[in-house]
Short mmCIF file of C-alpha atoms in Angstrom, two decimals:
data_model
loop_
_atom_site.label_atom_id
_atom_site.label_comp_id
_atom_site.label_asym_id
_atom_site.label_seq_id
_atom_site.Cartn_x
_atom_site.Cartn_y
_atom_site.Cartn_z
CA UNK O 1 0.00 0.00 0.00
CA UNK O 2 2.60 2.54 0.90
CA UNK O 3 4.53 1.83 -1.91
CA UNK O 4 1.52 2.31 -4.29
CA UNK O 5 0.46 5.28 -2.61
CA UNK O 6 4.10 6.66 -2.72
CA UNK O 7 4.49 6.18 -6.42
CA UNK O 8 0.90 7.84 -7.37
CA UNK O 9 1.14 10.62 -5.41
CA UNK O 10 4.99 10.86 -7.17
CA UNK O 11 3.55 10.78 -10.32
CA UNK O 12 0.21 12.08 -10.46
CA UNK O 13 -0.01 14.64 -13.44
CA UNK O 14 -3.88 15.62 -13.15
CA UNK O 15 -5.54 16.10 -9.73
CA UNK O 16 -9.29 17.01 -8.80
CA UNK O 17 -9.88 18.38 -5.33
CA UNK O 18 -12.97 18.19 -3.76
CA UNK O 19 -13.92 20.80 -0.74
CA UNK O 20 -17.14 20.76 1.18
CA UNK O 21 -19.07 23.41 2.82
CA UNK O 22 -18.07 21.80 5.95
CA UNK O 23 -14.16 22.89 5.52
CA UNK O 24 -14.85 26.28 3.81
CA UNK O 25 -17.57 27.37 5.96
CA UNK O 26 -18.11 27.94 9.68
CA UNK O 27 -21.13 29.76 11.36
CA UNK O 28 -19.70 33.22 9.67
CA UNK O 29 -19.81 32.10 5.93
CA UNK O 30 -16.83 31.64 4.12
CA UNK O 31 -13.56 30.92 6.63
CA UNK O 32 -10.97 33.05 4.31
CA UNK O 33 -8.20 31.32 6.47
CA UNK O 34 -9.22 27.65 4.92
CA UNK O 35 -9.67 29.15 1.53
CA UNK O 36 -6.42 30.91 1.68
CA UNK O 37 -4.66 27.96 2.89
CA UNK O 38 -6.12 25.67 0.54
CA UNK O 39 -4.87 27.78 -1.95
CA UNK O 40 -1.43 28.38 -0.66
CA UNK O 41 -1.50 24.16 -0.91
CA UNK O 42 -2.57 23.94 -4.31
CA UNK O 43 -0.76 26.62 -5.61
CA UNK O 44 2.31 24.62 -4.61
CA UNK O 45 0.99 21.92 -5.97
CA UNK O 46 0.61 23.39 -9.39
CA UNK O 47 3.79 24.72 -8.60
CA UNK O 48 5.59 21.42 -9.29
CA UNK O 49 3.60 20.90 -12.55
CA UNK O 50 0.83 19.02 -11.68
CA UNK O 51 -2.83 20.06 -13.20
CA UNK O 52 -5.42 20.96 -10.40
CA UNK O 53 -8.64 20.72 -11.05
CA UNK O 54 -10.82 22.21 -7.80
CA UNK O 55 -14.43 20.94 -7.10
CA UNK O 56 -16.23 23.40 -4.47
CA UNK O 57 -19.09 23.64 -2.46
CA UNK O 58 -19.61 26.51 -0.64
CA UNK O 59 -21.64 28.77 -2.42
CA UNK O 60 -25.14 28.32 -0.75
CA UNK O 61 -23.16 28.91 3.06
CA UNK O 62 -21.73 31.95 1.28
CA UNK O 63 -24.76 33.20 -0.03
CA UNK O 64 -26.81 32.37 3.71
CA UNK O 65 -24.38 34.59 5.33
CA UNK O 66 -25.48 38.01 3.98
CA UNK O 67 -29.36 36.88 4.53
CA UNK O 68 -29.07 36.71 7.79
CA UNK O 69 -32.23 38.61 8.15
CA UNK O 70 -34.02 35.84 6.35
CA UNK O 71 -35.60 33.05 7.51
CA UNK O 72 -33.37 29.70 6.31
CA UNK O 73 -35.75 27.24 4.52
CA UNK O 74 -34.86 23.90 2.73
CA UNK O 75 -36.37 24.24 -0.22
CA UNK O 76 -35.12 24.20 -3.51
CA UNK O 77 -35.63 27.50 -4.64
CA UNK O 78 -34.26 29.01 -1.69
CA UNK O 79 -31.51 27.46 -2.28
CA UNK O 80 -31.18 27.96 -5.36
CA UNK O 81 -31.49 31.82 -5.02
CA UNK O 82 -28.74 31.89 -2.27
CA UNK O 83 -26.22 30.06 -4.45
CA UNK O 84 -26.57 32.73 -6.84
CA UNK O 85 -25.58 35.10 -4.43
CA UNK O 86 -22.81 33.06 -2.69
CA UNK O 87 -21.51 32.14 -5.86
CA UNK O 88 -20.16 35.27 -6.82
CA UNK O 89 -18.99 35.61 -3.55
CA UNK O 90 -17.16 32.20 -3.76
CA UNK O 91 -15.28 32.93 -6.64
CA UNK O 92 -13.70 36.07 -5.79
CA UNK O 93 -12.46 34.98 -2.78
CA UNK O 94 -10.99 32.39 -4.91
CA UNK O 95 -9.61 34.42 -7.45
CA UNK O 96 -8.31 37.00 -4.86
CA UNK O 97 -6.59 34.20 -2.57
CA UNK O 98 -5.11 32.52 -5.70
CA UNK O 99 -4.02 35.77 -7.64
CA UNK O 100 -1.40 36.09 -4.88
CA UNK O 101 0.23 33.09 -6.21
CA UNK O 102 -0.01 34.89 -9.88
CA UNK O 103 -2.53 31.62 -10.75
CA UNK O 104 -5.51 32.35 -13.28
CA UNK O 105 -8.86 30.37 -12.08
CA UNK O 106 -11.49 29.59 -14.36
CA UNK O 107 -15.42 29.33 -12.80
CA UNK O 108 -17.56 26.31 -14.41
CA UNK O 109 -20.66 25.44 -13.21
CA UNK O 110 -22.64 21.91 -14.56
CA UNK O 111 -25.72 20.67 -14.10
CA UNK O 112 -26.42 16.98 -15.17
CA UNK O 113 -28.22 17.75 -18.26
CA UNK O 114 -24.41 18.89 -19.46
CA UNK O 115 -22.74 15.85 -19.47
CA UNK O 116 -25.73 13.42 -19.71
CA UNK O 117 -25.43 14.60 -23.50
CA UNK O 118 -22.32 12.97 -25.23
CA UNK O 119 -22.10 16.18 -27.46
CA UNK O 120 -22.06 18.55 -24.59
CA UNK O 121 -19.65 16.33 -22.49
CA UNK O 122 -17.24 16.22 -25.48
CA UNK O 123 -17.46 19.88 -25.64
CA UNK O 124 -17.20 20.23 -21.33
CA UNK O 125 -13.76 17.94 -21.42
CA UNK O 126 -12.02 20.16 -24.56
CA UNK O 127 -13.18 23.18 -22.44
CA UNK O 128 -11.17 21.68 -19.34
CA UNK O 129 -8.34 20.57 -21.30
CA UNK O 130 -7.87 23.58 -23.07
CA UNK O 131 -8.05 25.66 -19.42
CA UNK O 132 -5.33 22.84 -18.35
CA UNK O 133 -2.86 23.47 -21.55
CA UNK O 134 -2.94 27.19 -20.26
CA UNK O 135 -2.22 26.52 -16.52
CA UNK O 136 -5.35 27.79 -15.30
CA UNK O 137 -7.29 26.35 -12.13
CA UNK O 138 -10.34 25.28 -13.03
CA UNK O 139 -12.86 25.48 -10.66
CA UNK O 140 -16.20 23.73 -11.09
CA UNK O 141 -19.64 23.91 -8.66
CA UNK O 142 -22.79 22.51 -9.73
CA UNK O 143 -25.07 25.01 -11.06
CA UNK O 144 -27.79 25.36 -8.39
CA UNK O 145 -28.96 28.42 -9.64
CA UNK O 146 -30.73 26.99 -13.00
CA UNK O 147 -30.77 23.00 -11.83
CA UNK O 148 -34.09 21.64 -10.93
CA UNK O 149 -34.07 18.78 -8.59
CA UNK O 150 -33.97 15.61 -11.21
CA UNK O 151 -30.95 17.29 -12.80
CA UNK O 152 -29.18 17.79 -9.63
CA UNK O 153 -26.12 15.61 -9.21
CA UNK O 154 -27.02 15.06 -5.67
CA UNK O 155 -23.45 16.35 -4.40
CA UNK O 156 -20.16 17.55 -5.45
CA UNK O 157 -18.49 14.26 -4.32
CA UNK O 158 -21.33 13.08 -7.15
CA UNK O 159 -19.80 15.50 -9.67
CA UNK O 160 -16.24 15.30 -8.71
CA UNK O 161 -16.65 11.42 -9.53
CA UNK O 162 -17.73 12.24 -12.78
CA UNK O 163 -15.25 14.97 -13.35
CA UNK O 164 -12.11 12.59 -12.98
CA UNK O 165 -13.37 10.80 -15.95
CA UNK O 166 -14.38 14.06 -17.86
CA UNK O 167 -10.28 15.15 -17.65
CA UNK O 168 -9.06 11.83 -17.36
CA UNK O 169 -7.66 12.44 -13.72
CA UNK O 170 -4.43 10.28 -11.84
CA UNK O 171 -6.09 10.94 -8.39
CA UNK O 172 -9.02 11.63 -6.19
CA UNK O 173 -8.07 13.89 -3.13
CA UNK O 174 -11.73 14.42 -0.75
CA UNK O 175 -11.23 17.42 1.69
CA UNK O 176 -13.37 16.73 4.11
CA UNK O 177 -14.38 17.41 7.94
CA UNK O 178 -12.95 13.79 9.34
CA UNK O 179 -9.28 13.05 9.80
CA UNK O 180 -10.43 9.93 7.64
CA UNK O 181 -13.07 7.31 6.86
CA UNK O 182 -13.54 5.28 10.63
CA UNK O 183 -15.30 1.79 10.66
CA UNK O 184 -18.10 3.50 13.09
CA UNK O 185 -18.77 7.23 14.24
CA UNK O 186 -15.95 8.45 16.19
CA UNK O 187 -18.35 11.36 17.36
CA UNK O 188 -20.02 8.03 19.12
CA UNK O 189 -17.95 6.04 19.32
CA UNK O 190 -14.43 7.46 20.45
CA UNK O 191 -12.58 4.01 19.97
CA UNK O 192 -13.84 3.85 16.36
CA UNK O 193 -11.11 2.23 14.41
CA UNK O 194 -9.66 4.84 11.73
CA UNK O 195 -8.04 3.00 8.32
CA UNK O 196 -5.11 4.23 6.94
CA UNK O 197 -5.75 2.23 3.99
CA UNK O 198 -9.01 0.28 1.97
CA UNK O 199 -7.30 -2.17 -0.77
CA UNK O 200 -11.01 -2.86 -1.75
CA UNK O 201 -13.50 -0.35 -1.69
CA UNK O 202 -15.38 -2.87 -3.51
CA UNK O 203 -16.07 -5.33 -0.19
CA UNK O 204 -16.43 -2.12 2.64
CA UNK O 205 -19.99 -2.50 4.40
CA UNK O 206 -20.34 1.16 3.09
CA UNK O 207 -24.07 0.63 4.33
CA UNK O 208 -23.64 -0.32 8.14
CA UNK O 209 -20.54 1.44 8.52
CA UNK O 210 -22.85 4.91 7.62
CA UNK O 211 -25.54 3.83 9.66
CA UNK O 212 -27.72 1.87 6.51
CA UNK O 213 -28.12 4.96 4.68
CA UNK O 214 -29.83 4.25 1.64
CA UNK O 215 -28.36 4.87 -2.04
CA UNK O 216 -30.40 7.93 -2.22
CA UNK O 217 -29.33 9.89 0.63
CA UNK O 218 -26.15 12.35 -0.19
CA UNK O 219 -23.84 14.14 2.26
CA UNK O 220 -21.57 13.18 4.94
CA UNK O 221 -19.26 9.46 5.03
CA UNK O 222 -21.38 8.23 2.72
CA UNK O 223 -21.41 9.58 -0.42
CA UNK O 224 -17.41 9.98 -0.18
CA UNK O 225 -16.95 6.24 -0.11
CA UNK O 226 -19.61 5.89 -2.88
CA UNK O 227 -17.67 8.51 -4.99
CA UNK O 228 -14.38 6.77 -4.16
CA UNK O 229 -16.03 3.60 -5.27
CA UNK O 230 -16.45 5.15 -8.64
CA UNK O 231 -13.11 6.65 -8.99
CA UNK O 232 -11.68 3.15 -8.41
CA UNK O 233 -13.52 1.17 -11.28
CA UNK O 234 -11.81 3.39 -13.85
CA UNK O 235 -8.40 3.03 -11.94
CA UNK O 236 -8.34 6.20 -9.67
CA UNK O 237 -6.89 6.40 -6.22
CA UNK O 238 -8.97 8.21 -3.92
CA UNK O 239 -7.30 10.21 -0.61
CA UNK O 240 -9.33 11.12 1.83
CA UNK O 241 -7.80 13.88 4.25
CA UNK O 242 -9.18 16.62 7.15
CA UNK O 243 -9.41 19.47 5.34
CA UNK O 244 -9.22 22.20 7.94
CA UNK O 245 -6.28 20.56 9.57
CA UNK O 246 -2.76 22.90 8.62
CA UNK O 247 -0.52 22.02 5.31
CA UNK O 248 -2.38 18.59 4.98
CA UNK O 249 -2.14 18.42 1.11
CA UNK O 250 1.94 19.24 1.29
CA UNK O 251 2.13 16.50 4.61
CA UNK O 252 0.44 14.25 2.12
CA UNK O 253 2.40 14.91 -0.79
CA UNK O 254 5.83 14.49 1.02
CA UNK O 255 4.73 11.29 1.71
CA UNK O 256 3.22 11.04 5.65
CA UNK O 257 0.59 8.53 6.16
CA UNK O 258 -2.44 10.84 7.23
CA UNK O 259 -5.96 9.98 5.76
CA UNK O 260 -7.54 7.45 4.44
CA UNK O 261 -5.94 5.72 0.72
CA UNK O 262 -8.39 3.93 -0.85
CA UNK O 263 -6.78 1.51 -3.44
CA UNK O 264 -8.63 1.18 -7.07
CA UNK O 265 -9.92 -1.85 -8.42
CA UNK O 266 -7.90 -4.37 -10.15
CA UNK O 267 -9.92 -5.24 -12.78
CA UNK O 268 -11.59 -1.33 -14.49
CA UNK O 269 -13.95 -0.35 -16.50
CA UNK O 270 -14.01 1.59 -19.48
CA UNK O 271 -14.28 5.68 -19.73
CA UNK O 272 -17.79 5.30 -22.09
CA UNK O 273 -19.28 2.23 -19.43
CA UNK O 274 -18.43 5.05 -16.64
CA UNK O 275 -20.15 7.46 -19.36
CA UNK O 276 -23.51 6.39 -19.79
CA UNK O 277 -23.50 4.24 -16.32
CA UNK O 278 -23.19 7.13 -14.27
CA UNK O 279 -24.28 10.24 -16.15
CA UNK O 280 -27.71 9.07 -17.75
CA UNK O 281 -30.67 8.48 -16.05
CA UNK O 282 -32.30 5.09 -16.26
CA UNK O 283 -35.41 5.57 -18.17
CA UNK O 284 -36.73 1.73 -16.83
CA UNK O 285 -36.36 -1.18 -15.36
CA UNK O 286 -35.79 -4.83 -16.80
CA UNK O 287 -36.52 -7.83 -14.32
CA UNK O 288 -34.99 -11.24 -15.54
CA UNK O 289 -34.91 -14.78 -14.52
CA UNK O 290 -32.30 -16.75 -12.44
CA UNK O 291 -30.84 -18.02 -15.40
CA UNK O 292 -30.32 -14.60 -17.16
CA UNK O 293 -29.30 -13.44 -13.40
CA UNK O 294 -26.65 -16.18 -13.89
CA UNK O 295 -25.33 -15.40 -17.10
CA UNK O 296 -25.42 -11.79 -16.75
CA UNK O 297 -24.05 -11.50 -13.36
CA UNK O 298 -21.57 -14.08 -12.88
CA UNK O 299 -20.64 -15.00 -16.10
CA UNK O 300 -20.75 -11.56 -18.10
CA UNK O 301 -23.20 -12.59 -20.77
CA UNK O 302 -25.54 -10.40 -22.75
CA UNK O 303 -29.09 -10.65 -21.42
CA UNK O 304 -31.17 -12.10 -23.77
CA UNK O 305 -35.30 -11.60 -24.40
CA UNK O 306 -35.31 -15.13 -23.32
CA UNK O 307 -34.46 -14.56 -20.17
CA UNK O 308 -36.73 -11.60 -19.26
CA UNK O 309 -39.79 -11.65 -17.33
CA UNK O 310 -41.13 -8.15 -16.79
CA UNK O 311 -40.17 -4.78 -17.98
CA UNK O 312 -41.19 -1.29 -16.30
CA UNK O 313 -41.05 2.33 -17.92
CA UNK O 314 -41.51 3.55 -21.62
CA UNK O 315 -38.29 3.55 -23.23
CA UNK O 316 -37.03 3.78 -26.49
CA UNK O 317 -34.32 1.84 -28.20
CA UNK O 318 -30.82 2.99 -26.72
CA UNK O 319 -32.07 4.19 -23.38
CA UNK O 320 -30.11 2.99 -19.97
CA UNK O 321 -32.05 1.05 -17.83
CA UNK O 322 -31.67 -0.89 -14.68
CA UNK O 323 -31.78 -5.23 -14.47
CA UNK O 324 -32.47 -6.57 -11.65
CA UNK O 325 -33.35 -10.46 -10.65
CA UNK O 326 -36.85 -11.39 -10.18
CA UNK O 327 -37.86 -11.05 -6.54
CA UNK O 328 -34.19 -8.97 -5.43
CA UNK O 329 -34.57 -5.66 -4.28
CA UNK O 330 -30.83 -4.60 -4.76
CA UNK O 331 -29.89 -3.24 -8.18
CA UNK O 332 -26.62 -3.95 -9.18
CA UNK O 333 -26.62 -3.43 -13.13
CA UNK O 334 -27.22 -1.10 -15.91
CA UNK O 335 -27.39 -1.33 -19.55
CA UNK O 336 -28.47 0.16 -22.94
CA UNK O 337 -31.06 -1.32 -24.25
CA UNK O 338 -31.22 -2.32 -28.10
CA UNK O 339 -35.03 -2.38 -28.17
CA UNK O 340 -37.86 0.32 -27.26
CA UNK O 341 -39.67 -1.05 -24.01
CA UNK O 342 -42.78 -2.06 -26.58
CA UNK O 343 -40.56 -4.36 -28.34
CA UNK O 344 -39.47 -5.77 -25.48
CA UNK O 345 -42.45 -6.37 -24.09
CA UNK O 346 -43.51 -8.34 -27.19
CA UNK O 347 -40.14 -10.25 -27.30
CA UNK O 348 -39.86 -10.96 -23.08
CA UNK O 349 -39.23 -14.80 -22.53
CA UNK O 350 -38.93 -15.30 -26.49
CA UNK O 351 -35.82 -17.18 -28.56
CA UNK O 352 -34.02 -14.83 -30.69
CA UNK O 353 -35.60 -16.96 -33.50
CA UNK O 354 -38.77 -15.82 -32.61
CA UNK O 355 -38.38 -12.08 -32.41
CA UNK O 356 -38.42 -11.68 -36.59
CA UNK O 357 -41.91 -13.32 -36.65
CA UNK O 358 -43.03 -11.10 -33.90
CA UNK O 359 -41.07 -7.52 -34.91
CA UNK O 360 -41.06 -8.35 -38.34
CA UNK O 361 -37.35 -7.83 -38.27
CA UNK O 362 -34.64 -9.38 -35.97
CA UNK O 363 -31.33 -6.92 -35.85
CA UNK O 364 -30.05 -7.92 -32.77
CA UNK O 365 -30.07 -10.91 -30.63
CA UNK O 366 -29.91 -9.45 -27.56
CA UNK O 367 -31.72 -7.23 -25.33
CA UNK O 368 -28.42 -5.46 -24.24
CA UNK O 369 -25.18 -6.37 -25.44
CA UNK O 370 -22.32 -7.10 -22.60
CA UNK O 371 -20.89 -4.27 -24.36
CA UNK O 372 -23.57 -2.07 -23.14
CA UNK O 373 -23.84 -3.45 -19.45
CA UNK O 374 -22.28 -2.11 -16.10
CA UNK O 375 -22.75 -4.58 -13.56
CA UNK O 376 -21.58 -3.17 -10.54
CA UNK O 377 -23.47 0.02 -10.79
CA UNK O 378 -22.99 2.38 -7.63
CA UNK O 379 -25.80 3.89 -6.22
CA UNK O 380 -28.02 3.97 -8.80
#
C-alpha cells in the first residue's frame, strides 16, 4: 500500500480536489483562512507541474451569510437563489486568494443535463483541457442556480466522480471534515477504528458502517466512499484527508501517512461504461430470470429476451435502464437497451428466433449487449 500510494502521489499529473461546505464554511460564511490555505496548498501543488482541477461547495453557506435577516428554509428554490448570491462571492475569494500566487482560475458550473449529453460532455472535457494546456485552475460547482431537482447531481463528491473521468484524472483527493473514513462514528464512538488504507473499496460495508443509509441519501461518510467507489472502477486512487487541519495536502504529498488511501480496483472499466452508467438516467427497469441473473451477473453474458420476465417504464431503443433479478430488491446493473420497451415487451421470454416473426425484423439478438452493461453500478 505505501509503496503504491508513494508512487501515485509521485507521479500524479492531473488532480481534482474536492472541498465541502463543511471545511470552507463555519457559522460566519466563508472561513478566508481555509480558503487561503487551501490555496497556498494547491498553488504549490501546481507549482511542481501538476494540473489541479478544484471541485467546491460553498456557495449556498456563502450566499446564507449576507441573509441573515431571512428566515433559512430547505427548499429548492431558496436554495437555489442563495447560491446565486454566494456564488459570486465564492469565486472572488478564490480568485483574490489565488491571484497572490499569480494563478488564473477559471469558474464552471454543470448541471447533469451537461454531461448526460455525449455532445455537450465532449465539448465540457475540450473546455477543461484547453483551461489545463494554459495553466489555469479550473474550478467547477454545480449550477444550483438553473438545476431543478432531477438534474441535480445530488453532491459535489457526485460530480467530482464524474469529473475525474471528464479530464481523465491520476487521483481523487476528498477534503473533508474527518481526519479519515472510521469503521463507526468516532463522534459516538471514540474508539472507532480509523483505516489508513481500503485495498477494496469494492467489499467495505459502506451501508452499516454509515448507519444503513440508503443509495439515495447524499452528504456526509457516505457519499465519499460511494464517490471513491467510482473513482476506483476506472483506476483512480482516492485520498481522503481533514481538510481544515494545517498544510495537509503538502504533509500528504511528502509522503506522511495521514488519511484514508483507498486503493482502485484491479480489474476497471471503461471511460464510455463510466459514461452512460453514471451520467444518464435510467429511463426503466428490466426484471430477468435466475438463469439470465446467472449469465449476466456471474458469467458476463448479454441478457437475452429469453431470459426476461417483466419490464417497467416507456423507453425507447438505446435508453439505460436498470436489471435486476426477479424477486431482489438490490440493483446492481445497468445497460443500454437495443429495443424500445414495446418491443421488449412483445419479445420478453422469447428465442431470438422468434423475435423476426413477432417484430417483423430481428437486428439484434440481444436485449443489451455485454458491451452495453455495467454490472456493478454504484448507487443507482
Amino acid at each position: 500500500m505505501n509503496k503504491n500510494r508513494s508512487k501515485v502521489l509521485e507521479n500524479a499529473g492531473r488532480v481534482v480536489i474536492k472541498v465541502g461546505s463543511a471545511v470552507l464554511t463555519s457559522e460566519d460564511g466563508l472561513d478566508m483562512r481555509v480558503v487561503t490555505r487551501l490555496a497556498d496548498q494547491i498553488s504549490l501543488l501546481h507549482d511542481r507541474g501538476v494540473d489541479v482541477i478544484l471541485v467546491s461547495s460553498g456557495a449556498v453557506a456563502a450566499g446564507r451569510k449576507l441573509l441573515s435577516s431571512c428566515k433559512a428554509k430547505s427548499d429548492l428554490v431558496f436554495k437555489q437563489a442563495t447560491s446565486a448570491i454566494g456564488q459570486s462571492r465564492l469565486m472572488h475569494a478564490y480568485d483574490e486568494v489565488f491571484g497572490r500566487y499569480k494563478k488564473i482560475t477559471a469558474q464552471i458550473l454543470l448541471t447533469r443535463d451537461d454531461l448526460n449529453s455525449r455532445e455537450r460532455f465532449i465539448n465540457a472535457r475540450n473546455t477543461m483541457l484547453q483551461l489545463l494546456s494554459w495553466r489555469a485552475i479550473p474550478i467547477i460547482n454545480e449550477n444550483d442556480t438553473v438545476a431543478v431537482q432531477e438534474l441535480k447531481f445530488g453532491d459535489n463528491d457526485a460530480l467530482a466522480a464524474l469529473i475525474l473521468n471528464l479530464v481523465e484524472a491520476d487521483l481523487f483527493i476528498n477534503l473533508t471534515s474527518a481526519d479519515g473514513v472510521f469503521m463507526d462514528n468516532p463522534l459516538e464512538n471514540p474508539d472507532a477504528e480509523k483505516l489508513s488504507c481500503i485495498e477494496d473499496i469494492k467489499g467495505l460495508p459502506i451501508e452499516n458502517m454509515c448507519r444503513g443509509k440508503s443509495s439515495s441519501g447524499s452528504g456526509g461518510m457516505y457519499s465519499k466512499l460511494l464517490a471513491a467507489r467510482k473513482a476506483a472502477q476506472i483506476g483512480v486512487p482516492t485520498l481522503i484527508l481533514a481538510g481544515r487541519d494545517r498544510f495537509c495536502l503538502e504533509k500528504a504529498f511528502d509522503g506522511q501517512d495521514i488519511g484514508t488511501w483507498i486503493m482502485p480496483c484491479d480489474k476497471v472499466i471503461s471511460s464510455r461504461k463510466f459514461w452512460f452508467a453514471y451520467n444518464l438516467e435510467p429511463e426503466g427497469t428490466i426484471s430477468i430470470d435466475k438463469g439470465a441473473a446467472r449469465a449476466v451477473f456471474e458469467k458476463g453474458k448479454s441478457l437475452l429476451p429469453a431470459g426476461i420476465v417483466d419490464i417497467q417504464g416507456d423507453f425507447g431503443k438505446g435508453a439505460l435502464v436498470k436489471i435486476v433479478e426477479q424477486g431482489e430488491i438490490r440493483i446492481s446493473a445497468v445497460g443500454l437497451t437495443n429495443y424500445k420497451a414495446s418491443d421488449l415487451q412483445l419479445i420478453k421470454g422469447k428465442k431470438s428466433s422468434e423475435i423476426k416473426n413477432l417484430t417483423g425484423e430481428c437486428l439484434y439478438p440481444e436485449a443489451i449487449h455485454r458491451d452495453n452493461l455495467l454490472l456493478d453500478a454504484i448507487g443507482i
